[in-house]
Amino acid sequence: MKFSYKILLCSIMIMAAAFGIGGYFFVNYVFETSMEREIGQAMDESSILQFAFETAALNIPSKYAVLQDSTIEEIGLNLENSGERRLLRISDENRETLYASEGFVEETELLSSTTAQTKVYQVIPLNEHYYIQTGTVINAMDRILYLETMKDVTEVFAERAQGFSVYRRLTLIMLISCSVAMFFISSWLTRPIRLLTRATRKMTEGDYGYRAEQISQDEMGQLTIDFNRMAEALEENIHQLENEVRAREDFIAAFSHELKTPLTAIIGYADLLRSRKLDEEKHFLSSNYIYTEGKRLETMSLRLLDIIVTKRYEIETQNFGVEVLFDYLHDMFAEKDDIRLTCSYQEGRVRAEINLLKTVLLNLVDNACKASEPGAIVEVYGERREQGYLFAVKDYGTGIPEEECKKITEAFYMVDKSRSRSKNGAGLGLALCTEILKLHGSELQIESTLGEGSCFSFLLPYEEVMDSEQKADH
Ligand code: ADP
């Protein structure tokens, strides 16, 4: 059953119980008040009749020493018919009826409980009518008599029945109108829940961008805000997962493609070597192809291993002076004739894993050399900036097209595949650099102009800066 219907049903039940009980007590209260008034009147009338009887008895001529039964009957008849007709019964000392109005109740139960000190009454039903029967004692001329009266109160009972019937109808009308009002109130109250349910359904169907509309500022409104926040986080995570899955698929596709080329060459040349007798030069060329392609495969697998290991690596950073890195690069490329490497840097200290940082710089310088003509200049420099220490490798080589700059850090991505492969590249160097810099909380910045050259740089937080700013060229 719907939540709004549950609210509606509970409200109807509570209202019905409240109206029913309230109405019952109200009508009964009115009835009891009327009955009290009627009883009071009946008792007063009984006292008046008692007094009237005693007065009438006193007026009887004194020659009658004793009050005769016939006189009592006569007085009774007079009392019955004086003014409005009333019902009464007069009994003697033995509670034997001396005079009774026509239609007076026959039973004498009340009479037996009437004494000289107490006036009594009871409500009795008789022939579809209700009466208040009163009983009192009359003391007249040394005779003890019992006077009973009956007052018709059927109207009071009828009023009560009518009161109940009117109230029942009223309750029904109120219940119907309140139910209609409650129907709208409960569906208004549960609207945020319906909106949330719709949002959940939409999200289950794959529409992760759908958000629930916030229509109130209360707890339901807060719930909607929290739900939307959760949906946002969920959407972000799902997109991240989707991107990761896509990246993995791209990686596998690129990896298989990169394996295919050297393997085809190796298999082709190996087949040539085993199936034909080749002259010495062709034999050397074929073996050399197999060797160089095999070497490429080896480099690729080592790089891949490096990337995988780096991803799971927990770095242990050291605080060291940057000159260590520049000296290392200088030593590495000092012997190479085909390139002129210049290193200039401001002194400073950074916090990093030194060997990983050497790998990054080595890769960047290596790429710069590959992109440059023989004998060209490659600059490596270090600068203290507000945000940290900047390392940069700048070349004046081929440059990279603007749209390719974002892609070259992806694994196996090469701008010019044949040129890269011919230089033993596999498109993994920059992917490795990116992973290493990520471990250090940094990222690679690439600025490049096609035909003019490129500059690869990254920032590292520096620990402590020396006072004297020195620039040293090596
Ligand atoms: P590779 O092993 O092929 O060098 P990298 O990941 O290091 O792989 O580089 C990816 C690609 O980016 C290279 O194939 C090259 O096309 C391009 N690239 C990298 N550095 C430079 C540079 N300094 N100048 C021009 N192109 C570059």
Coordinates of C-alpha atoms and ligand atoms in Angstrom, one line a residue:
M1 CA 0.0 0.0 0.0
K2 CA 1.3 3.5 -0.9
F3 CA 2.7 5.6 2.0
S4 CA 0.2 8.4 1.4
Y5 CA -2.7 6.0 1.6
K6 CA -1.3 4.7 4.9
I7 CA -1.2 8.2 6.2
L8 CA -4.7 8.8 4.9
L9 CA -6.1 5.6 6.4
C10 CA -4.5 6.2 9.8
S11 CA -5.9 9.8 9.9
I12 CA -9.4 8.5 9.0
M13 CA -9.2 5.9 11.7
I14 CA -8.1 8.5 14.3
M15 CA -10.7 11.0 13.2
A16 CA -13.5 8.4 13.3
A17 CA -12.5 7.3 16.8
A18 CA -12.2 10.9 18.0
F19 CA -15.5 12.0 16.5
G20 CA -17.3 8.9 17.7
I21 CA -16.1 9.0 21.3
G22 CA -16.4 12.8 21.5
G23 CA -19.9 12.8 20.1
Y24 CA -21.0 10.0 22.4
F25 CA -19.8 11.8 25.5
F26 CA -21.3 15.1 24.3
V27 CA -24.8 13.8 23.5
N28 CA -24.8 11.8 26.8
Y29 CA -23.7 14.8 28.7
V30 CA -26.7 16.8 27.3
F31 CA -29.0 13.9 28.1
E32 CA -27.8 13.6 31.6
T33 CA -28.2 17.3 32.3
S34 CA -31.8 17.2 31.0
M35 CA -32.5 14.1 33.1
E36 CA -31.2 15.8 36.2
R37 CA -33.4 18.8 35.6
E38 CA -36.4 16.5 35.0
I39 CA -35.7 14.5 38.1
G40 CA -35.4 17.7 40.1
Q41 CA -38.8 18.8 38.8
A42 CA -40.4 15.5 39.5
M43 CA -39.1 15.5 43.1
D44 CA -40.4 19.1 43.5
E45 CA -43.8 18.2 42.2
S46 CA -43.8 15.2 44.5
S47 CA -43.1 17.6 47.5
I48 CA -45.8 20.0 46.3
L49 CA -48.4 17.1 46.0
Q50 CA -47.4 15.9 49.5
F51 CA -47.9 19.3 50.9
A52 CA -51.2 19.7 49.0
F53 CA -52.4 16.4 50.3
E54 CA -51.5 17.2 53.9
T55 CA -53.2 20.6 53.5
A56 CA -56.3 19.0 52.0
A57 CA -56.4 16.5 54.9
L58 CA -56.2 19.3 57.4
N59 CA -59.2 21.0 55.9
I60 CA -61.5 18.0 56.4
P61 CA -64.2 18.8 59.0
S62 CA -63.1 17.7 62.5
K63 CA -66.1 15.4 63.0
Y64 CA -64.0 12.9 61.1
A65 CA -61.5 11.8 63.6
V66 CA -59.9 9.4 61.2
L67 CA -58.9 10.0 57.6
Q68 CA -61.3 7.7 55.6
D69 CA -60.1 5.7 52.6
S70 CA -62.8 7.3 50.5
T71 CA -61.6 10.8 51.5
I72 CA -58.1 9.8 50.5
E73 CA -59.4 8.6 47.1
E74 CA -61.3 11.9 46.7
I75 CA -58.2 14.0 47.5
G76 CA -56.2 11.8 45.1
L77 CA -58.6 12.3 42.3
N78 CA -58.6 16.1 43.0
L79 CA -54.8 16.2 43.0
E80 CA -54.6 14.1 39.8
N81 CA -56.9 16.5 37.9
S82 CA -55.9 19.8 39.4
G83 CA -54.0 21.7 36.6
E84 CA -52.3 19.5 34.1
R85 CA -53.3 15.8 34.4
R86 CA -50.7 13.9 36.3
L87 CA -50.3 10.2 37.3
L88 CA -50.2 9.3 41.0
R89 CA -50.8 6.5 43.4
I90 CA -51.6 6.7 47.1
S91 CA -51.1 3.6 49.3
D92 CA -51.9 3.0 52.9
E93 CA -49.7 1.9 55.8
N94 CA -49.6 -1.6 54.5
R95 CA -48.6 -0.3 51.0
E96 CA -52.0 -1.4 49.7
T97 CA -53.2 0.8 46.9
L98 CA -56.0 3.2 48.0
Y99 CA -56.0 5.3 44.8
A100 CA -54.1 5.0 41.5
S101 CA -54.4 7.0 38.3
E102 CA -55.3 5.1 35.2
G103 CA -52.1 3.8 33.5
F104 CA -50.0 4.0 36.6
V105 CA -47.3 1.3 36.8
E106 CA -48.4 -1.8 38.6
E107 CA -45.2 -2.9 40.2
T108 CA -44.5 -1.7 43.7
E109 CA -40.7 -2.1 43.9
L110 CA -40.1 1.7 44.6
L111 CA -42.8 1.7 47.2
S112 CA -41.1 -0.9 49.3
S113 CA -37.9 1.2 49.5
T114 CA -39.8 4.4 50.4
T115 CA -39.4 5.4 54.1
A116 CA -40.4 8.4 56.2
Q117 CA -37.0 9.9 55.9
T118 CA -36.2 9.4 52.3
K119 CA -37.7 10.4 49.1
V120 CA -36.9 8.0 46.3
Y121 CA -37.2 7.9 42.5
Q122 CA -36.5 5.6 39.6
V123 CA -36.6 5.8 35.8
I124 CA -38.8 3.2 34.3
P125 CA -39.8 2.3 30.7
L126 CA -43.4 1.6 30.2
N127 CA -45.3 1.0 27.0
E128 CA -42.6 2.6 24.8
H129 CA -42.5 5.6 27.2
Y130 CA -40.0 6.5 29.9
Y131 CA -41.1 7.8 33.3
I132 CA -39.5 9.2 36.4
Q133 CA -41.3 7.5 39.3
T134 CA -41.0 9.2 42.7
G135 CA -42.1 8.0 46.1
T136 CA -42.7 9.9 49.3
V137 CA -44.4 9.5 52.7
I138 CA -47.5 11.6 53.7
N139 CA -48.3 12.1 57.3
A140 CA -52.0 13.1 57.5
M141 CA -54.3 12.8 60.6
D142 CA -52.1 10.1 62.2
R143 CA -52.1 8.1 59.1
I144 CA -48.9 7.2 57.2
L145 CA -49.6 7.1 53.5
Y146 CA -47.4 6.6 50.5
L147 CA -47.6 9.0 47.5
E148 CA -46.1 8.0 44.2
T149 CA -46.0 10.1 41.1
M150 CA -45.0 9.4 37.5
K151 CA -43.5 12.0 35.2
D152 CA -43.2 11.3 31.5
V153 CA -39.7 11.9 30.2
T154 CA -40.0 10.1 26.9
E155 CA -39.1 13.3 25.1
V156 CA -35.7 13.5 26.8
F157 CA -34.9 10.0 25.6
A158 CA -36.1 10.8 22.1
E159 CA -33.9 13.9 22.1
R160 CA -31.0 11.7 23.0
A161 CA -31.7 9.3 20.2
Q162 CA -32.1 12.2 17.8
G163 CA -28.9 13.7 19.1
F164 CA -27.1 10.5 18.3
S165 CA -28.6 10.3 14.8
V166 CA -27.7 13.9 14.0
Y167 CA -24.2 13.4 15.3
R168 CA -23.7 10.2 13.3
R169 CA -24.6 12.1 10.1
L170 CA -22.5 15.0 11.1
T171 CA -19.6 12.7 11.8
L172 CA -20.0 11.0 8.4
I173 CA -20.0 14.4 6.6
M174 CA -16.9 15.6 8.6
L175 CA -15.1 12.3 8.0
I176 CA -15.7 12.6 4.2
S177 CA -14.6 16.2 4.0
C178 CA -11.6 15.6 6.3
S179 CA -10.6 12.5 4.2
V180 CA -10.6 14.6 1.0
A181 CA -8.5 17.2 2.7
M182 CA -6.2 14.6 4.2
F183 CA -5.9 12.9 0.8
F184 CA -4.4 16.1 -0.7
I185 CA -2.3 16.8 2.4
S186 CA -0.8 13.3 2.5
S187 CA 0.0 13.4 -1.2
W188 CA 1.5 16.9 -0.8
L189 CA 3.6 15.6 2.2
T190 CA 4.8 12.5 0.3
R191 CA 5.7 14.4 -2.9
P192 CA 9.4 14.6 -2.0
I193 CA 9.4 10.8 -1.5
R194 CA 7.8 10.3 -4.9
L195 CA 10.4 12.7 -6.5
L196 CA 13.2 10.7 -4.8
T197 CA 11.8 7.4 -6.0
R198 CA 11.6 8.7 -9.5
A199 CA 15.3 9.8 -9.3
T200 CA 16.3 6.4 -8.0
R201 CA 14.4 4.7 -10.8
K202 CA 16.0 7.0 -13.4
M203 CA 19.5 6.2 -11.9
T204 CA 18.8 2.5 -11.9
E205 CA 17.9 2.8 -15.6
G206 CA 21.4 4.3 -16.2
D207 CA 20.5 8.0 -16.2
Y208 CA 23.2 9.0 -13.6
G209 CA 22.9 12.7 -14.3
Y210 CA 19.3 12.8 -13.1
R211 CA 18.7 14.7 -9.8
A212 CA 15.7 14.9 -7.5
E213 CA 13.9 18.2 -7.4
Q214 CA 14.1 19.9 -3.9
I215 CA 10.7 21.3 -3.1
S216 CA 10.9 21.8 0.7
Q217 CA 13.3 23.1 3.3
D218 CA 12.4 20.6 6.0
E219 CA 13.9 17.1 6.7
M220 CA 12.7 15.9 3.4
G221 CA 14.4 18.8 1.7
Q222 CA 17.7 17.9 3.5
L223 CA 17.2 14.2 2.5
T224 CA 16.9 15.4 -1.2
I225 CA 20.1 17.5 -0.9
D226 CA 21.9 14.5 0.6
F227 CA 20.5 12.2 -2.0
N228 CA 21.7 14.5 -4.8
R229 CA 25.1 14.8 -3.2
M230 CA 25.3 11.0 -3.1
A231 CA 24.2 10.8 -6.7
E232 CA 26.9 13.2 -7.7
A233 CA 29.6 11.2 -5.9
L234 CA 28.2 8.1 -7.5
E235 CA 28.2 9.6 -11.0
E236 CA 31.7 10.8 -10.5
N237 CA 32.9 7.3 -9.4
I238 CA 31.1 5.7 -12.3
H239 CA 32.6 8.0 -14.8
Q240 CA 36.0 7.4 -13.2
L241 CA 35.5 3.6 -13.4
E242 CA 34.3 3.9 -17.0
N243 CA 37.4 6.0 -17.9
E244 CA 39.6 3.5 -16.2
V245 CA 38.0 0.6 -18.1
R246 CA 38.3 2.5 -21.4
A247 CA 41.9 3.3 -20.6
R248 CA 42.6 -0.3 -19.8
E249 CA 41.0 -1.5 -23.0
D250 CA 42.9 1.1 -25.0
F251 CA 46.1 0.0 -23.3
I252 CA 45.5 -3.7 -24.1
A253 CA 44.6 -2.8 -27.7
A254 CA 47.8 -0.6 -28.1
F255 CA 49.9 -3.2 -26.3
S256 CA 48.7 -6.0 -28.7
H257 CA 49.3 -3.7 -31.6
E258 CA 52.8 -2.8 -30.4
L259 CA 53.6 -6.5 -29.9
K260 CA 52.4 -7.4 -33.4
T261 CA 54.8 -5.3 -35.4
P262 CA 58.1 -6.5 -33.9
L263 CA 56.8 -10.1 -33.7
T264 CA 55.8 -10.1 -37.4
A265 CA 59.3 -8.8 -38.3
I266 CA 61.0 -11.4 -36.1
I267 CA 58.9 -14.3 -37.4
G268 CA 59.3 -13.1 -41.0
Y269 CA 63.1 -12.8 -40.8
A270 CA 63.5 -16.0 -38.8
D271 CA 61.5 -17.9 -41.4
L272 CA 63.7 -16.4 -44.2
L273 CA 66.9 -17.5 -42.3
R274 CA 65.7 -21.1 -41.8
S275 CA 64.1 -21.6 -45.3
R276 CA 66.7 -20.1 -47.6
K277 CA 70.4 -20.0 -47.9
L278 CA 71.2 -16.3 -47.9
D279 CA 74.4 -14.6 -48.8
E280 CA 76.5 -13.1 -45.9
E281 CA 75.1 -9.6 -46.2
K282 CA 71.4 -10.6 -46.3
H283 CA 72.1 -13.1 -43.5
F284 CA 73.5 -10.3 -41.4
L285 CA 70.7 -7.9 -42.2
S286 CA 68.0 -10.5 -41.3
S287 CA 69.7 -11.4 -38.1
N288 CA 70.1 -7.7 -37.3
Y289 CA 66.4 -7.1 -37.8
I290 CA 65.6 -10.0 -35.5
Y291 CA 68.1 -8.5 -32.9
T292 CA 66.9 -4.9 -33.0
E293 CA 63.2 -5.9 -32.9
G294 CA 63.9 -8.3 -30.1
K295 CA 65.7 -5.4 -28.3
R296 CA 62.7 -3.2 -28.8
L297 CA 60.5 -5.8 -27.3
E298 CA 62.8 -6.1 -24.3
T299 CA 62.8 -2.3 -23.8
M300 CA 59.1 -2.3 -24.0
S301 CA 58.6 -5.1 -21.5
L302 CA 61.0 -3.4 -19.1
R303 CA 59.2 -0.1 -19.4
L304 CA 55.9 -1.7 -18.9
L305 CA 57.2 -3.5 -15.8
D306 CA 58.5 -0.1 -14.5
I307 CA 55.1 1.5 -15.0
I308 CA 53.3 -1.4 -13.2
V309 CA 55.8 -1.3 -10.4
T310 CA 55.6 2.5 -10.1
K311 CA 51.8 2.4 -9.8
R312 CA 52.1 0.1 -6.8
Y313 CA 55.1 1.9 -5.4
E314 CA 55.2 3.6 -2.0
I315 CA 57.9 6.3 -2.4
E316 CA 60.4 7.0 0.3
T317 CA 61.4 10.7 -0.3
Q318 CA 64.6 12.3 0.7
N319 CA 65.5 15.9 1.1
F320 CA 68.4 16.7 -1.3
G321 CA 70.0 19.5 -3.3
V322 CA 69.0 19.7 -6.9
E323 CA 72.7 19.9 -8.1
V324 CA 72.8 16.1 -7.7
L325 CA 70.3 15.7 -10.5
F326 CA 71.9 18.2 -12.8
D327 CA 75.4 16.7 -12.2
Y328 CA 74.0 13.3 -13.0
L329 CA 72.5 14.4 -16.3
H330 CA 75.7 16.3 -17.2
D331 CA 77.7 13.1 -16.7
M332 CA 75.3 10.9 -18.6
F333 CA 75.3 13.1 -21.7
A334 CA 78.9 14.4 -21.6
E335 CA 80.2 11.7 -23.9
K336 CA 77.5 12.1 -26.6
D337 CA 78.7 14.0 -29.6
D338 CA 75.4 14.3 -31.4
I339 CA 73.8 16.5 -28.8
R340 CA 74.8 19.6 -26.8
L341 CA 73.3 19.5 -23.4
T342 CA 73.3 22.7 -21.3
C343 CA 72.3 22.6 -17.6
S344 CA 71.6 25.8 -15.7
Y345 CA 69.9 25.9 -12.3
Q346 CA 69.2 27.9 -9.2
E347 CA 70.3 26.1 -6.1
G348 CA 67.7 24.6 -3.9
R349 CA 66.5 21.5 -2.1
V350 CA 63.6 19.3 -3.0
R351 CA 61.8 16.4 -1.4
A352 CA 61.6 13.4 -3.7
E353 CA 62.7 9.9 -4.5
I354 CA 66.0 10.7 -6.2
N355 CA 66.3 7.6 -8.5
L356 CA 62.7 8.0 -9.8
L357 CA 63.4 11.7 -10.5
K358 CA 66.5 10.8 -12.4
T359 CA 64.4 8.4 -14.5
V360 CA 62.0 11.2 -15.3
L361 CA 64.7 13.7 -16.3
L362 CA 66.6 11.0 -18.3
N363 CA 63.4 10.2 -20.3
L364 CA 62.7 13.8 -21.0
V365 CA 66.2 14.5 -22.1
D366 CA 66.2 11.3 -24.2
N367 CA 63.0 12.4 -25.9
A368 CA 64.4 15.9 -26.5
C369 CA 67.5 14.3 -28.2
K370 CA 65.3 12.1 -30.4
A371 CA 63.3 15.0 -31.5
S372 CA 66.3 17.2 -32.3
E373 CA 68.7 17.3 -35.2
P374 CA 72.3 16.0 -34.5
G375 CA 74.4 18.6 -32.8
A376 CA 71.3 20.6 -31.7
I377 CA 71.1 22.2 -28.2
V378 CA 69.0 20.7 -25.4
E379 CA 68.5 22.8 -22.4
V380 CA 67.8 21.5 -18.9
Y381 CA 67.2 24.1 -16.2
G382 CA 65.9 24.5 -12.7
E383 CA 64.2 27.6 -11.2
R384 CA 62.8 28.5 -7.8
R385 CA 59.2 29.5 -8.2
E386 CA 56.5 30.6 -5.7
Q387 CA 54.8 27.2 -6.0
G388 CA 57.9 25.1 -5.8
Y389 CA 61.0 24.2 -7.7
L390 CA 60.6 24.0 -11.4
F391 CA 62.5 21.4 -13.6
A392 CA 62.4 22.0 -17.4
V393 CA 63.8 20.3 -20.4
K394 CA 63.7 22.4 -23.6
D395 CA 64.6 21.4 -27.1
Y396 CA 64.6 23.1 -30.6
G397 CA 63.5 20.0 -32.5
T398 CA 60.4 18.8 -34.3
G399 CA 57.8 20.0 -31.8
I400 CA 54.4 18.4 -31.2
P401 CA 51.1 19.3 -32.9
E402 CA 48.8 21.0 -30.4
E403 CA 46.1 18.4 -30.5
E404 CA 48.6 15.6 -29.8
C405 CA 50.1 17.2 -26.6
K406 CA 47.3 15.8 -24.4
K407 CA 47.7 12.3 -25.8
I408 CA 51.4 11.8 -25.7
T409 CA 51.4 10.8 -22.0
E410 CA 49.1 7.9 -22.7
A411 CA 50.8 4.5 -22.9
F412 CA 51.9 3.5 -26.4
Y413 CA 51.0 6.8 -27.9
M414 CA 53.5 8.1 -30.5
V415 CA 53.2 11.1 -32.7
D416 CA 55.2 9.7 -35.5
K417 CA 55.1 6.0 -35.0
S418 CA 57.7 4.9 -37.6
R419 CA 60.2 7.6 -36.5
S420 CA 59.7 6.6 -32.8
R421 CA 60.0 2.9 -33.5
S422 CA 63.1 3.5 -35.6
K423 CA 64.6 5.2 -32.5
N424 CA 63.6 2.3 -30.3
G425 CA 60.6 4.1 -28.8
A426 CA 57.5 2.3 -27.7
G427 CA 55.4 5.3 -26.4
L428 CA 55.9 4.3 -22.8
G429 CA 58.5 6.8 -21.5
L430 CA 56.1 9.7 -20.8
A431 CA 53.5 7.4 -19.3
L432 CA 56.2 6.3 -16.9
C433 CA 57.2 9.9 -16.1
T434 CA 53.5 10.8 -15.5
E435 CA 53.1 7.9 -13.0
I436 CA 56.3 8.9 -11.2
L437 CA 55.3 12.6 -11.0
K438 CA 51.8 11.5 -9.7
L439 CA 53.6 9.7 -6.9
H440 CA 55.2 13.0 -6.0
G441 CA 52.0 15.0 -6.2
S442 CA 53.1 16.7 -9.4
E443 CA 52.3 16.7 -13.1
L444 CA 54.0 17.1 -16.4
Q445 CA 53.4 20.4 -18.3
I446 CA 54.0 20.4 -22.0
E447 CA 54.5 23.5 -24.2
S448 CA 55.3 22.9 -27.8
T449 CA 55.2 24.6 -31.2
L450 CA 55.4 22.5 -34.3
G451 CA 58.7 22.9 -36.0
E452 CA 60.2 25.1 -33.3
G453 CA 60.6 22.8 -30.3
S454 CA 59.1 21.7 -27.0
C455 CA 59.5 22.3 -23.3
F456 CA 58.5 19.7 -20.7
S457 CA 58.4 20.9 -17.1
F458 CA 57.2 20.0 -13.7
L459 CA 57.2 21.5 -10.2
L460 CA 58.3 19.9 -7.0
P461 CA 57.8 21.3 -3.5
Y462 CA 61.1 22.6 -2.2
E463 CA 62.2 22.0 1.3
E464 CA 64.6 24.7 2.0
V465 CA 66.1 27.4 -0.2
M466 CA 69.7 28.5 0.1
D467 CA 70.4 32.1 0.6
S468 CA 72.8 32.7 -2.3
E469 CA 71.1 32.5 -5.7
Q470 CA 73.6 31.0 -7.9
K471 CA 73.4 30.1 -11.5
A472 CA 75.9 27.6 -12.8
D473 CA 76.4 26.5 -16.3
H474 CA 77.9 23.1 -16.9
Ligands
ADP1 P1 58.9 6.9 -26.8 O1 59.4 5.7 -26.2 O2 58.3 6.7 -28.2 O3 59.8 8.1 -26.8 P2 57.4 8.6 -25.0 O4 56.2 8.2 -24.2 O5 58.6 9.0 -24.3 O6 57.6 7.3 -25.9 O7 56.9 9.7 -26.0 C1 55.7 9.6 -26.7 C2 55.8 10.3 -28.0 O8 55.8 11.7 -27.8 C3 57.0 10.1 -28.8 O9 56.8 9.0 -29.6 C4 57.2 11.3 -29.6 O10 56.4 11.2 -30.8 C5 56.5 12.4 -28.7 N1 57.5 13.2 -28.0 C6 58.0 13.1 -26.8 N2 58.9 14.0 -26.4 C7 59.0 14.8 -27.5 C8 59.8 16.0 -27.8 N3 60.6 16.5 -26.9 N4 59.6 16.5 -29.0 C9 58.8 16.0 -29.9 N5 58.0 14.9 -29.7 C10 58.2 14.3 -28.5

